[in-house]
Amino acid sequence: MKISQEETPLFSALKNYVHTNVLPFHVPGHKQGRGVPEFTSFVGPNVMGIDLTCMEDLDNICNPRGAIRQAEELAAAAWGADHAHFLVNGTTSGIQAMIMSVCSPGDEIILPRNAHKSATGGLILSGARPVYIEPDIDDYFGIAMGVSVERVTQALQQHPQAKAVFVINPTYYGVASPLADIVRLAHAYGAAVIVDEAHGAHLHFHAELPASASQAGADLIATSVHKLAGSMTQSSLLLVNEGRVDPKKVKAVLNLTQSTSPSYVLLASLDVARKQMALRGREMVDKAVDLARWVRSQLAEVPGLVLLDEAILNDSGCFGFDPTKIVANFRELGLSGHEVERLMRNHFRVQAELSDLYNALYLITIGDDHEMVETLEQGLKAIAAERERFNVVKYPAYLPSLPEQVLSPKEAFYSETRLVPLAEAEGEVSAEMIMAYPPGIPLICPGERLSREVIDYIEILRGERLSLQGTEDPTVTNVKVVKRYPALIRPRIDLAQIS
Ligand SMILES: Cc1ncc(COP(=O)(O)O)c(C=O)c1O
C-alpha cells in the first residue's frame, strides 16, 4: 500500500517501541540511556530511548523490507528519484559508493579537480583512473567555478571509454554547472552521471534555485540532507535513477562499506526531515532565499565588501548560483577570509561555515530567522567600517595548476613509501592527499608529482593558519612519497589531463 508523505514510518516505529516499554536485552548496551545517566540527562531520554538497533519491527538497513524501506521509498519520491538509500556516514560514503558502483579497477572517470576528498577515497577504493577537468577559477574570489559543457566534451572526446562523469551540484560556494546539458552529453557517450550534491539537498524544493541533480536527469546522486535539509549530522541520501546504473550493484556496494549498526537516531531524523521537506520544503527554502536576498541588499553598497553574486553567471562553467550561500570577500580591505572568520567569531559571536584565503562563507538555511541574519549583516558591516580602505590584494589569484599524474590513486596508496619534509619534496610522487579543510579540495592527490608551485601554495595556506589535512603527519610538515612502485605496476608518465 502506498503511504503518504505525511507519515514517518521509521520514526513512528521507534516511538512505538519506546511506548511499549519493552525491556531491552540487546545493544546498545546503555539500554536506552539507563547505563550512561550523565549523558542521558543532558541530551534527554527521548534521544537515548530511540537509540536502538536492527530488529524485526525496526527493520534492517542491509536488506530493508519494513519501516526503513518505506521511509526510503518516501525519500526517493520526495527527491524525485527511483530509489533512495539512507546513509549514516555522510555523503562521503555515498560518493565512495557511487564511484565503486560505476567503476571497476582501471576504468576511467571524468571529474573536476575541485572534487571533495571523498572522491579521491572513491578512486582509491575502486581503482578507477581519474581524468581531471580543471574548472575555471574566478580571479577575484579565487574560487573554482563549475565545469563547462566544452570541457566535458573535450574530456569525453579524449576518453570515450570513461564510465562516468562526476559533477558537483552546486560547489561549496553555491556555483552550479550546466548539469542537464552535461547529463545529455555524457549519456550520448554511454557514461553515467554521478553527482555530489552535498551542498544541494534543498535545491529540489525551490524552482528559483539551480536544478537538482534528479531534475537534471543524473543517474546517481549523493546528497547531504544533514547539511541543508534539516536532518542530523552524518545523515545523507544516495539517490538512484534507473537506466544506466544497476540498482542492485549500488546496494551491494553500500552493504560492503556501511555499518551494520546504523544510528536509528540519524535514520529517524532523515525520515522526519524528508516529511518536512516534502510537505513544507518550498515555503521553508523560500524563506531562506528571502532572508539571503535581504542580507545581500543590505550589504550591496558597503565599501570594501564584495559578495559573490549572480555576476559570476558570466564566468565559464557557471550556469547557476545559490544565493543562500553568502560568500563575503574583504580583499580590498586587506583581510583574508580567515581573518574575517576570526573577527566575526570574536566580536559578534557569529561562526562561518568556512573561510579560505579570500572569502568567508555564511550559510542561510531553513533554520534562520530575521534576527539571526541581522546579526550577520551588522557584523560584516561593522568589520568593513572599521577598516581603512587600502586596496590590498594579498595573494595571487590562482590555484596551483594540475600536478602531473604518475600513478593511479590506488597504485600510489599501495606503493612502498618514505617520509620526506614537504619543503624538500619537489619532484617526488605523493602517496598522500593534502588539502585545506574546509573546503576539503585536494591540492595534491596520491599518485601525483609534487611541484614547487603546489609546495609554495601550501606554505601560503599554512601562513594563513588554514587547517591543512590529509597527511599522516598531523602538522603537514612531512609528506609520504612513493619509494618504489608496486612490482606489477609500471609508472605511467603520460596520463592525459584536460585543461
Ligand atoms: C563538496 C563536498 N562533497 C562531499 C562532502 C562530504 O559530505 P559529508 O560531510 O556529508 O560526508 C562535503 C563535505 O563537506 C563537501 O563539501
Short mmCIF file of C-alpha atoms and ligand atoms in Angstrom, two decimals:
data_model
loop_
_atom_site.label_atom_id
_atom_site.label_comp_id
_atom_site.label_asym_id
_atom_site.label_seq_id
_atom_site.Cartn_x
_atom_site.Cartn_y
_atom_site.Cartn_z
CA MET A 1 0.00 0.00 0.00
CA LYS A 2 1.31 3.45 -0.91
CA ILE A 3 1.88 5.61 2.13
CA SER A 4 1.72 9.37 2.20
CA GLN A 5 4.43 11.98 2.79
CA GLU A 6 2.53 12.92 5.98
CA GLU A 7 3.75 9.71 7.55
CA THR A 8 7.10 8.91 9.17
CA PRO A 9 7.23 5.10 9.14
CA LEU A 10 10.64 4.74 10.77
CA PHE A 11 10.27 7.48 13.35
CA SER A 12 6.83 6.10 14.24
CA ALA A 13 8.19 2.55 14.63
CA LEU A 14 10.85 3.86 17.05
CA LYS A 15 8.34 5.83 19.10
CA ASN A 16 6.13 2.78 19.19
CA TYR A 17 9.00 0.68 20.55
CA VAL A 18 9.62 3.24 23.29
CA HIS A 19 5.94 3.48 24.22
CA THR A 20 5.52 -0.27 24.57
CA ASN A 21 8.11 -0.30 27.40
CA VAL A 22 9.85 -3.41 26.12
CA LEU A 23 12.80 -4.47 28.28
CA PRO A 24 15.87 -4.17 26.05
CA PHE A 25 18.17 -7.17 26.31
CA HIS A 26 20.13 -6.05 23.24
CA VAL A 27 22.66 -3.47 22.15
CA PRO A 28 23.29 -0.60 22.50
CA GLY A 29 24.46 -1.51 26.00
CA HIS A 30 23.44 1.83 27.51
CA LYS A 31 19.91 0.34 27.33
CA GLN A 32 18.00 3.44 26.29
CA GLY A 33 20.15 5.69 28.42
CA ARG A 34 19.98 3.81 31.73
CA GLY A 35 23.69 2.94 31.60
CA VAL A 36 25.02 6.45 30.97
CA PRO A 37 22.95 8.81 33.15
CA GLU A 38 25.20 11.89 32.83
CA PHE A 39 24.88 11.88 29.05
CA THR A 40 21.19 10.97 29.13
CA SER A 41 20.35 13.81 31.46
CA PHE A 42 21.98 16.28 29.05
CA VAL A 43 20.73 15.02 25.68
CA GLY A 44 17.40 13.80 27.02
CA PRO A 45 15.75 10.43 27.50
CA ASN A 46 13.93 10.53 24.17
CA VAL A 47 17.15 10.63 22.16
CA MET A 48 18.55 7.71 24.15
CA GLY A 49 15.24 5.87 24.01
CA ILE A 50 15.29 5.74 20.21
CA ASP A 51 19.00 4.88 20.01
CA LEU A 52 18.13 1.30 19.16
CA THR A 53 19.35 -1.45 16.88
CA CYS A 54 18.15 -3.56 13.96
CA MET A 55 15.27 -5.87 14.94
CA GLU A 56 12.10 -7.11 13.35
CA ASP A 57 9.88 -4.11 13.99
CA LEU A 58 12.72 -1.64 13.27
CA ASP A 59 13.90 -3.29 10.04
CA ASN A 60 17.47 -3.87 8.89
CA ILE A 61 19.43 -1.39 6.77
CA CYS A 62 21.28 -4.11 4.82
CA ASN A 63 18.12 -5.66 3.48
CA PRO A 64 15.27 -3.31 4.34
CA ARG A 65 11.76 -4.68 3.99
CA GLY A 66 9.79 -2.78 6.60
CA ALA A 67 9.97 0.66 8.16
CA ILE A 68 13.37 1.60 6.67
CA ARG A 69 12.25 0.55 3.22
CA GLN A 70 9.06 2.57 3.46
CA ALA A 71 10.99 5.59 4.71
CA GLU A 72 13.49 5.23 1.85
CA GLU A 73 10.69 4.99 -0.70
CA LEU A 74 9.16 8.19 0.62
CA ALA A 75 12.57 9.90 0.41
CA ALA A 76 13.01 8.73 -3.20
CA ALA A 77 9.62 10.22 -4.08
CA ALA A 78 10.36 13.48 -2.23
CA TRP A 79 13.68 13.98 -4.08
CA GLY A 80 12.27 12.76 -7.42
CA ALA A 81 14.40 9.61 -7.75
CA ASP A 82 13.62 5.95 -8.44
CA HIS A 83 15.30 4.70 -5.25
CA ALA A 84 16.85 6.19 -2.13
CA HIS A 85 19.24 4.70 0.41
CA PHE A 86 19.67 6.15 3.87
CA LEU A 87 23.32 6.78 4.76
CA VAL A 88 24.72 7.26 8.25
CA ASN A 89 28.29 8.03 7.22
CA GLY A 90 27.53 11.20 5.34
CA THR A 91 27.71 11.98 1.68
CA THR A 92 31.33 10.84 1.91
CA SER A 93 30.13 7.23 1.95
CA GLY A 94 27.64 7.98 -0.83
CA ILE A 95 30.35 9.41 -3.08
CA GLN A 96 32.59 6.42 -2.48
CA ALA A 97 29.70 4.05 -3.18
CA MET A 98 28.77 5.89 -6.39
CA ILE A 99 32.30 5.61 -7.79
CA MET A 100 32.62 1.97 -6.73
CA SER A 101 29.23 1.20 -8.33
CA VAL A 102 30.16 2.51 -11.77
CA CYS A 103 33.93 1.92 -11.99
CA SER A 104 35.94 -1.28 -11.88
CA PRO A 105 39.72 -1.18 -11.37
CA GLY A 106 41.37 0.61 -14.30
CA ASP A 107 38.18 2.28 -15.56
CA GLU A 108 38.32 5.97 -16.30
CA ILE A 109 36.13 8.56 -14.62
CA ILE A 110 35.95 12.23 -15.56
CA LEU A 111 35.84 14.55 -12.60
CA PRO A 112 36.52 18.17 -11.73
CA ARG A 113 39.74 18.83 -9.89
CA ASN A 114 37.88 20.60 -7.10
CA ALA A 115 36.04 17.39 -6.17
CA HIS A 116 35.87 16.72 -2.44
CA LYS A 117 38.43 14.38 -0.87
CA SER A 118 35.79 11.67 -0.61
CA ALA A 119 36.04 11.34 -4.40
CA THR A 120 39.76 10.58 -4.02
CA GLY A 121 38.74 7.98 -1.46
CA GLY A 122 36.36 6.52 -4.04
CA LEU A 123 39.21 6.39 -6.58
CA ILE A 124 41.47 4.55 -4.15
CA LEU A 125 38.76 2.09 -3.19
CA SER A 126 37.62 1.38 -6.74
CA GLY A 127 40.99 1.54 -8.51
CA ALA A 128 39.47 3.90 -11.09
CA ARG A 129 41.70 6.27 -13.05
CA PRO A 130 40.82 9.95 -12.78
CA VAL A 131 40.63 12.19 -15.82
CA TYR A 132 40.59 15.62 -14.22
CA ILE A 133 38.83 18.63 -15.65
CA GLU A 134 40.24 21.90 -14.43
CA PRO A 135 37.36 24.20 -13.60
CA ASP A 136 37.82 27.88 -14.35
CA ILE A 137 38.88 29.99 -11.41
CA ASP A 138 37.18 33.28 -10.63
CA ASP A 139 40.18 35.57 -10.18
CA TYR A 140 38.55 37.99 -7.81
CA PHE A 141 37.21 35.41 -5.35
CA GLY A 142 39.96 32.89 -6.04
CA ILE A 143 37.46 30.02 -6.17
CA ALA A 144 36.65 27.31 -8.67
CA MET A 145 33.60 27.70 -10.85
CA GLY A 146 31.62 24.80 -12.31
CA VAL A 147 32.68 22.82 -15.35
CA SER A 148 31.57 23.86 -18.81
CA VAL A 149 29.99 21.65 -21.46
CA GLU A 150 33.01 22.39 -23.66
CA ARG A 151 35.45 20.96 -21.13
CA VAL A 152 33.33 17.86 -20.56
CA THR A 153 33.01 17.41 -24.33
CA GLN A 154 36.77 17.63 -24.72
CA ALA A 155 37.31 15.12 -21.92
CA LEU A 156 34.78 12.69 -23.40
CA GLN A 157 36.27 13.01 -26.87
CA GLN A 158 39.71 12.16 -25.49
CA HIS A 159 38.39 9.46 -23.14
CA PRO A 160 35.31 7.99 -24.86
CA GLN A 161 35.57 4.85 -22.72
CA ALA A 162 35.08 6.79 -19.48
CA LYS A 163 32.49 5.06 -17.35
CA ALA A 164 31.21 8.15 -15.62
CA VAL A 165 31.23 11.92 -15.38
CA PHE A 166 31.29 13.28 -11.85
CA VAL A 167 29.68 16.68 -11.21
CA ILE A 168 29.39 18.86 -8.09
CA ASN A 169 25.93 20.42 -7.77
CA PRO A 170 26.50 23.06 -6.50
CA THR A 171 30.00 23.73 -5.20
CA TYR A 172 30.57 24.64 -1.56
CA TYR A 173 30.28 28.29 -2.67
CA GLY A 174 26.97 27.75 -4.48
CA VAL A 175 28.13 27.59 -8.10
CA ALA A 176 26.21 25.18 -10.35
CA SER A 177 27.44 23.68 -13.64
CA PRO A 178 25.16 23.21 -16.69
CA LEU A 179 24.16 19.83 -15.33
CA ALA A 180 21.25 18.95 -17.62
CA ASP A 181 23.44 19.56 -20.70
CA ILE A 182 26.29 17.55 -19.17
CA VAL A 183 23.86 14.68 -18.50
CA ARG A 184 22.69 14.66 -22.14
CA LEU A 185 26.25 14.75 -23.37
CA ALA A 186 27.59 12.05 -21.05
CA HIS A 187 24.66 9.77 -21.81
CA ALA A 188 25.31 10.16 -25.51
CA TYR A 189 28.80 8.74 -24.83
CA GLY A 190 27.32 5.95 -22.70
CA ALA A 191 28.76 7.37 -19.49
CA ALA A 192 26.77 7.60 -16.28
CA VAL A 193 26.49 10.91 -14.45
CA ILE A 194 27.16 10.80 -10.74
CA VAL A 195 26.61 13.89 -8.67
CA ASP A 196 27.99 15.20 -5.41
CA GLU A 197 25.03 17.14 -4.07
CA ALA A 198 26.45 17.58 -0.56
CA HIS A 199 25.57 21.27 -0.72
CA GLY A 200 22.35 20.97 -2.65
CA ALA A 201 19.81 18.90 -0.68
CA HIS A 202 17.44 21.90 -0.70
CA LEU A 203 17.63 22.62 -4.44
CA HIS A 204 14.89 20.16 -5.35
CA PHE A 205 12.36 22.15 -3.37
CA HIS A 206 12.69 25.59 -4.91
CA ALA A 207 12.14 26.47 -8.55
CA GLU A 208 14.34 29.59 -8.47
CA LEU A 209 17.43 27.72 -7.28
CA PRO A 210 19.64 25.75 -9.67
CA ALA A 211 18.00 22.46 -10.73
CA SER A 212 18.56 19.45 -8.51
CA ALA A 213 20.59 16.60 -9.92
CA SER A 214 17.48 14.46 -10.09
CA GLN A 215 15.65 17.14 -12.07
CA ALA A 216 18.65 17.30 -14.41
CA GLY A 217 18.46 13.54 -15.06
CA ALA A 218 21.59 12.33 -13.21
CA ASP A 219 21.98 8.60 -12.54
CA LEU A 220 23.42 8.57 -9.01
CA ILE A 221 23.27 11.40 -6.51
CA ALA A 222 24.70 11.67 -3.01
CA THR A 223 23.04 14.44 -1.04
CA SER A 224 23.75 15.74 2.46
CA VAL A 225 20.28 16.08 3.94
CA HIS A 226 22.11 16.94 7.16
CA LYS A 227 23.77 19.99 5.66
CA LEU A 228 20.83 21.88 4.22
CA ALA A 229 17.60 19.93 4.58
CA GLY A 230 17.22 19.51 8.32
CA SER A 231 18.39 16.04 9.41
CA MET A 232 21.18 15.32 11.90
CA THR A 233 24.88 15.47 11.09
CA GLN A 234 26.13 12.43 9.12
CA SER A 235 22.72 11.53 7.72
CA SER A 236 22.61 11.63 3.92
CA LEU A 237 20.85 10.04 0.98
CA LEU A 238 22.10 8.10 -2.00
CA LEU A 239 19.56 8.55 -4.80
CA VAL A 240 19.43 6.15 -7.73
CA ASN A 241 17.78 6.68 -11.11
CA GLU A 242 17.43 3.57 -13.21
CA GLY A 243 18.58 3.16 -16.81
CA ARG A 244 22.38 3.35 -16.79
CA VAL A 245 23.31 2.05 -13.38
CA ASP A 246 22.41 -1.22 -11.77
CA PRO A 247 20.44 -0.54 -8.56
CA LYS A 248 21.36 -4.00 -7.20
CA LYS A 249 25.06 -3.27 -7.63
CA VAL A 250 24.64 0.03 -5.81
CA LYS A 251 23.01 -1.73 -2.89
CA ALA A 252 25.68 -4.43 -2.86
CA VAL A 253 28.41 -1.77 -2.69
CA LEU A 254 26.65 0.01 0.16
CA ASN A 255 26.41 -3.26 2.03
CA LEU A 256 30.18 -3.66 1.73
CA THR A 257 31.03 -0.40 3.39
CA GLN A 258 28.18 0.70 5.63
CA SER A 259 27.87 -0.10 9.30
CA THR A 260 25.63 -2.99 10.31
CA SER A 261 24.74 -0.86 13.34
CA PRO A 262 23.35 2.34 11.84
CA SER A 263 22.28 5.02 14.28
CA TYR A 264 18.49 4.95 14.42
CA VAL A 265 18.57 8.50 15.77
CA LEU A 266 20.16 9.60 12.49
CA LEU A 267 17.86 7.42 10.40
CA ALA A 268 14.79 8.80 12.19
CA SER A 269 15.99 12.35 11.66
CA LEU A 270 16.19 11.63 7.93
CA ASP A 271 12.63 10.33 8.00
CA VAL A 272 11.31 13.46 9.72
CA ALA A 273 13.41 15.88 7.64
CA ARG A 274 12.05 14.19 4.50
CA LYS A 275 8.47 14.67 5.67
CA GLN A 276 9.13 18.34 6.40
CA MET A 277 10.80 18.97 3.04
CA ALA A 278 8.10 17.08 1.15
CA LEU A 279 5.28 19.00 2.83
CA ARG A 280 6.83 22.40 3.55
CA GLY A 281 10.13 22.47 1.66
CA ARG A 282 9.08 25.10 -0.83
CA GLU A 283 7.87 27.50 1.85
CA MET A 284 10.89 26.95 4.12
CA VAL A 285 13.50 27.28 1.40
CA ASP A 286 11.65 30.33 0.10
CA LYS A 287 12.07 31.97 3.48
CA ALA A 288 15.81 31.21 3.48
CA VAL A 289 16.14 32.67 -0.03
CA ASP A 290 14.27 35.81 1.05
CA LEU A 291 16.47 36.25 4.11
CA ALA A 292 19.59 35.82 1.99
CA ARG A 293 18.33 38.39 -0.51
CA TRP A 294 17.68 40.80 2.33
CA VAL A 295 21.27 40.39 3.62
CA ARG A 296 22.58 40.88 0.11
CA SER A 297 20.56 44.05 -0.40
CA GLN A 298 21.83 45.49 2.90
CA LEU A 299 25.46 44.76 2.08
CA ALA A 300 25.33 45.73 -1.57
CA GLU A 301 26.80 49.21 -1.14
CA VAL A 302 29.29 48.57 1.67
CA PRO A 303 32.70 49.87 0.55
CA GLY A 304 35.39 47.21 0.52
CA LEU A 305 32.99 44.28 0.98
CA VAL A 306 32.17 42.28 -2.12
CA LEU A 307 29.69 39.38 -2.15
CA LEU A 308 29.75 36.57 -4.66
CA ASP A 309 26.54 37.06 -6.64
CA GLU A 310 24.77 36.45 -9.94
CA ALA A 311 27.51 38.37 -11.77
CA ILE A 312 29.52 35.14 -11.78
CA LEU A 313 26.97 33.68 -14.18
CA ASN A 314 29.13 35.30 -16.85
CA ASP A 315 32.06 33.06 -15.88
CA SER A 316 32.69 29.96 -17.92
CA GLY A 317 31.22 26.83 -16.36
CA CYS A 318 28.92 28.80 -14.10
CA PHE A 319 25.35 28.08 -15.05
CA GLY A 320 23.51 28.71 -11.82
CA PHE A 321 24.06 30.21 -8.41
CA ASP A 322 22.57 29.55 -4.99
CA PRO A 323 22.02 32.93 -3.28
CA THR A 324 21.66 31.38 0.20
CA LYS A 325 25.43 30.97 0.35
CA ILE A 326 26.83 34.32 1.38
CA VAL A 327 30.45 34.45 0.24
CA ALA A 328 31.94 37.63 1.73
CA ASN A 329 35.21 38.93 0.30
CA PHE A 330 37.22 41.67 2.06
CA ARG A 331 40.36 41.56 -0.04
CA GLU A 332 40.12 45.27 -0.85
CA LEU A 333 40.42 45.91 2.87
CA GLY A 334 43.46 43.68 3.14
CA LEU A 335 41.66 40.99 5.15
CA SER A 336 41.88 37.28 4.40
CA GLY A 337 38.76 35.15 4.71
CA HIS A 338 40.30 33.53 7.73
CA GLU A 339 40.80 36.90 9.46
CA VAL A 340 37.18 37.79 8.75
CA GLU A 341 36.05 34.48 10.22
CA ARG A 342 38.03 35.16 13.41
CA LEU A 343 36.84 38.78 13.76
CA MET A 344 33.21 37.77 13.29
CA ARG A 345 33.56 34.98 15.82
CA ASN A 346 35.38 37.02 18.45
CA HIS A 347 33.44 40.26 18.18
CA PHE A 348 29.98 39.20 17.05
CA ARG A 349 29.74 35.53 18.11
CA VAL A 350 28.94 34.65 14.50
CA GLN A 351 30.57 31.47 13.20
CA ALA A 352 31.22 30.98 9.49
CA GLU A 353 30.81 27.71 7.62
CA LEU A 354 34.33 28.10 6.22
CA SER A 355 36.95 30.61 5.28
CA ASP A 356 39.66 30.49 2.66
CA LEU A 357 42.42 32.84 1.60
CA TYR A 358 39.97 35.37 0.24
CA ASN A 359 36.47 34.66 1.50
CA ALA A 360 34.33 33.79 4.47
CA LEU A 361 31.22 31.72 3.73
CA TYR A 362 28.00 32.12 5.73
CA LEU A 363 25.07 29.80 5.07
CA ILE A 364 21.46 30.88 5.33
CA THR A 365 19.19 27.89 5.74
CA ILE A 366 15.74 26.72 6.76
CA GLY A 367 16.91 27.24 10.36
CA ASP A 368 17.40 31.01 10.13
CA ASP A 369 15.19 33.91 11.11
CA HIS A 370 15.42 37.65 10.61
CA GLU A 371 17.15 38.33 13.91
CA MET A 372 19.91 35.87 13.15
CA VAL A 373 20.66 37.22 9.71
CA GLU A 374 20.57 40.78 11.03
CA THR A 375 23.42 39.92 13.42
CA LEU A 376 25.37 38.55 10.47
CA GLU A 377 24.69 41.62 8.37
CA GLN A 378 25.64 44.05 11.16
CA GLY A 379 28.85 42.18 11.94
CA LEU A 380 30.02 42.21 8.33
CA LYS A 381 29.14 45.91 8.01
CA ALA A 382 30.99 46.77 11.20
CA ILE A 383 34.14 44.97 10.10
CA ALA A 384 34.09 46.84 6.81
CA ALA A 385 33.50 50.19 8.55
CA GLU A 386 36.42 49.72 10.94
CA ARG A 387 39.00 49.09 8.23
CA GLU A 388 40.71 51.74 6.21
CA ARG A 389 40.30 51.01 2.57
CA PHE A 390 43.72 50.41 1.15
CA ASN A 391 43.09 48.17 -1.77
CA VAL A 392 45.40 45.37 -0.86
CA VAL A 393 45.36 42.20 -2.88
CA LYS A 394 47.36 39.97 -0.60
CA TYR A 395 47.55 36.78 -2.55
CA PRO A 396 47.94 35.65 -6.10
CA ALA A 397 44.51 34.94 -7.56
CA TYR A 398 45.23 31.44 -8.71
CA LEU A 399 45.18 27.88 -7.58
CA PRO A 400 48.20 25.76 -8.44
CA SER A 401 47.96 24.12 -11.82
CA LEU A 402 47.21 20.42 -12.11
CA PRO A 403 50.14 18.29 -10.99
CA GLU A 404 51.47 15.59 -13.26
CA GLN A 405 49.71 12.28 -12.66
CA VAL A 406 52.20 9.42 -12.48
CA LEU A 407 50.25 6.61 -10.81
CA SER A 408 46.59 5.98 -10.14
CA PRO A 409 45.48 6.96 -6.62
CA LYS A 410 45.16 3.27 -5.72
CA GLU A 411 48.62 2.39 -7.06
CA ALA A 412 50.21 5.22 -5.10
CA PHE A 413 48.28 4.36 -1.97
CA TYR A 414 49.56 0.78 -2.05
CA SER A 415 53.15 1.63 -3.02
CA GLU A 416 56.17 1.38 -0.73
CA THR A 417 56.63 4.84 0.74
CA ARG A 418 59.03 7.04 2.68
CA LEU A 419 58.57 10.23 4.64
CA VAL A 420 60.21 13.46 3.43
CA PRO A 421 59.94 17.09 4.56
CA LEU A 422 57.30 18.77 2.39
CA ALA A 423 59.65 21.67 1.66
CA GLU A 424 62.10 19.23 0.04
CA ALA A 425 59.56 17.07 -1.75
CA GLU A 426 59.60 18.78 -5.14
CA GLY A 427 59.62 16.16 -7.90
CA GLU A 428 58.50 13.29 -5.64
CA VAL A 429 55.30 11.32 -6.29
CA SER A 430 52.93 11.83 -3.37
CA ALA A 431 51.34 8.82 -1.69
CA GLU A 432 49.01 11.10 0.25
CA MET A 433 46.44 13.77 -0.32
CA ILE A 434 46.92 17.30 1.02
CA MET A 435 44.04 19.71 1.31
CA ALA A 436 42.79 22.68 3.26
CA TYR A 437 39.70 21.70 5.22
CA PRO A 438 37.20 23.13 4.73
CA PRO A 439 36.63 23.08 1.80
CA GLY A 440 38.45 19.73 1.52
CA ILE A 441 39.62 20.09 -2.08
CA PRO A 442 42.88 18.25 -2.69
CA LEU A 443 45.93 20.28 -3.68
CA ILE A 444 47.79 17.07 -4.32
CA CYS A 445 46.36 13.56 -4.67
CA PRO A 446 48.08 10.18 -4.25
CA GLY A 447 49.95 9.38 -7.45
CA GLU A 448 50.72 13.00 -8.41
CA ARG A 449 54.11 14.67 -8.63
CA LEU A 450 54.70 17.42 -6.08
CA SER A 451 55.57 20.65 -7.88
CA ARG A 452 57.26 23.72 -6.40
CA GLU A 453 54.05 25.64 -7.14
CA VAL A 454 51.96 23.26 -5.02
CA ILE A 455 54.50 23.28 -2.18
CA ASP A 456 54.62 27.10 -2.19
CA TYR A 457 50.83 27.31 -2.21
CA ILE A 458 50.64 25.01 0.78
CA GLU A 459 53.10 27.32 2.57
CA ILE A 460 50.83 30.31 1.90
CA LEU A 461 47.88 28.40 3.36
CA ARG A 462 49.94 27.41 6.36
CA GLY A 463 50.92 31.06 6.90
CA GLU A 464 47.23 31.94 6.96
CA ARG A 465 46.66 29.23 9.60
CA LEU A 466 44.12 27.43 7.42
CA SER A 467 43.60 23.87 8.57
CA LEU A 468 45.70 21.58 6.40
CA GLN A 469 44.90 17.89 6.39
CA GLY A 470 45.37 14.60 4.66
CA THR A 471 48.90 13.57 5.62
CA GLU A 472 49.78 11.06 8.30
CA ASP A 473 51.88 13.82 9.84
CA PRO A 474 49.21 15.99 11.50
CA THR A 475 51.37 19.12 11.11
CA VAL A 476 51.72 18.55 7.34
CA THR A 477 55.46 19.27 7.70
CA ASN A 478 56.33 15.89 6.22
CA VAL A 479 54.68 14.06 3.38
CA LYS A 480 54.67 10.38 2.45
CA VAL A 481 56.04 9.87 -1.04
CA VAL A 482 56.31 6.82 -3.24
CA LYS A 483 59.60 4.98 -2.69
CA ARG A 484 59.08 2.11 -5.05
CA TYR A 485 56.17 1.35 -7.33
CA PRO A 486 54.37 -1.94 -6.68
CA ALA A 487 56.08 -4.76 -8.58
CA LEU A 488 53.49 -5.23 -11.27
CA ILE A 489 52.77 -1.62 -11.88
CA ARG A 490 54.71 0.40 -14.41
CA PRO A 491 54.68 4.15 -13.87
CA ARG A 492 52.50 5.89 -16.39
CA ILE A 493 54.00 9.27 -17.07
CA ASP A 494 51.67 10.29 -19.79
CA LEU A 495 48.13 10.17 -18.48
CA ALA A 496 46.31 12.84 -20.41
CA GLN A 497 44.89 15.68 -18.39
CA ILE A 498 42.27 18.05 -19.62
CA SER A 499 42.87 21.71 -19.06
C1 LIG B 1 31.65 19.26 -1.84
C2 LIG B 1 31.51 18.23 -0.76
N1 LIG B 1 31.26 16.96 -1.09
C3 LIG B 1 31.13 15.99 -0.17
C4 LIG B 1 31.24 16.26 1.16
C5 LIG B 1 31.09 15.15 2.14
O1 LIG B 1 29.83 15.23 2.75
P1 LIG B 1 29.56 14.66 4.20
O2 LIG B 1 30.14 15.65 5.17
O3 LIG B 1 28.06 14.58 4.26
O4 LIG B 1 30.22 13.33 4.31
C6 LIG B 1 31.49 17.58 1.58
C7 LIG B 1 31.62 17.91 2.99
O5 LIG B 1 31.85 19.00 3.40
C8 LIG B 1 31.64 18.58 0.59
O6 LIG B 1 31.91 19.85 0.92
#
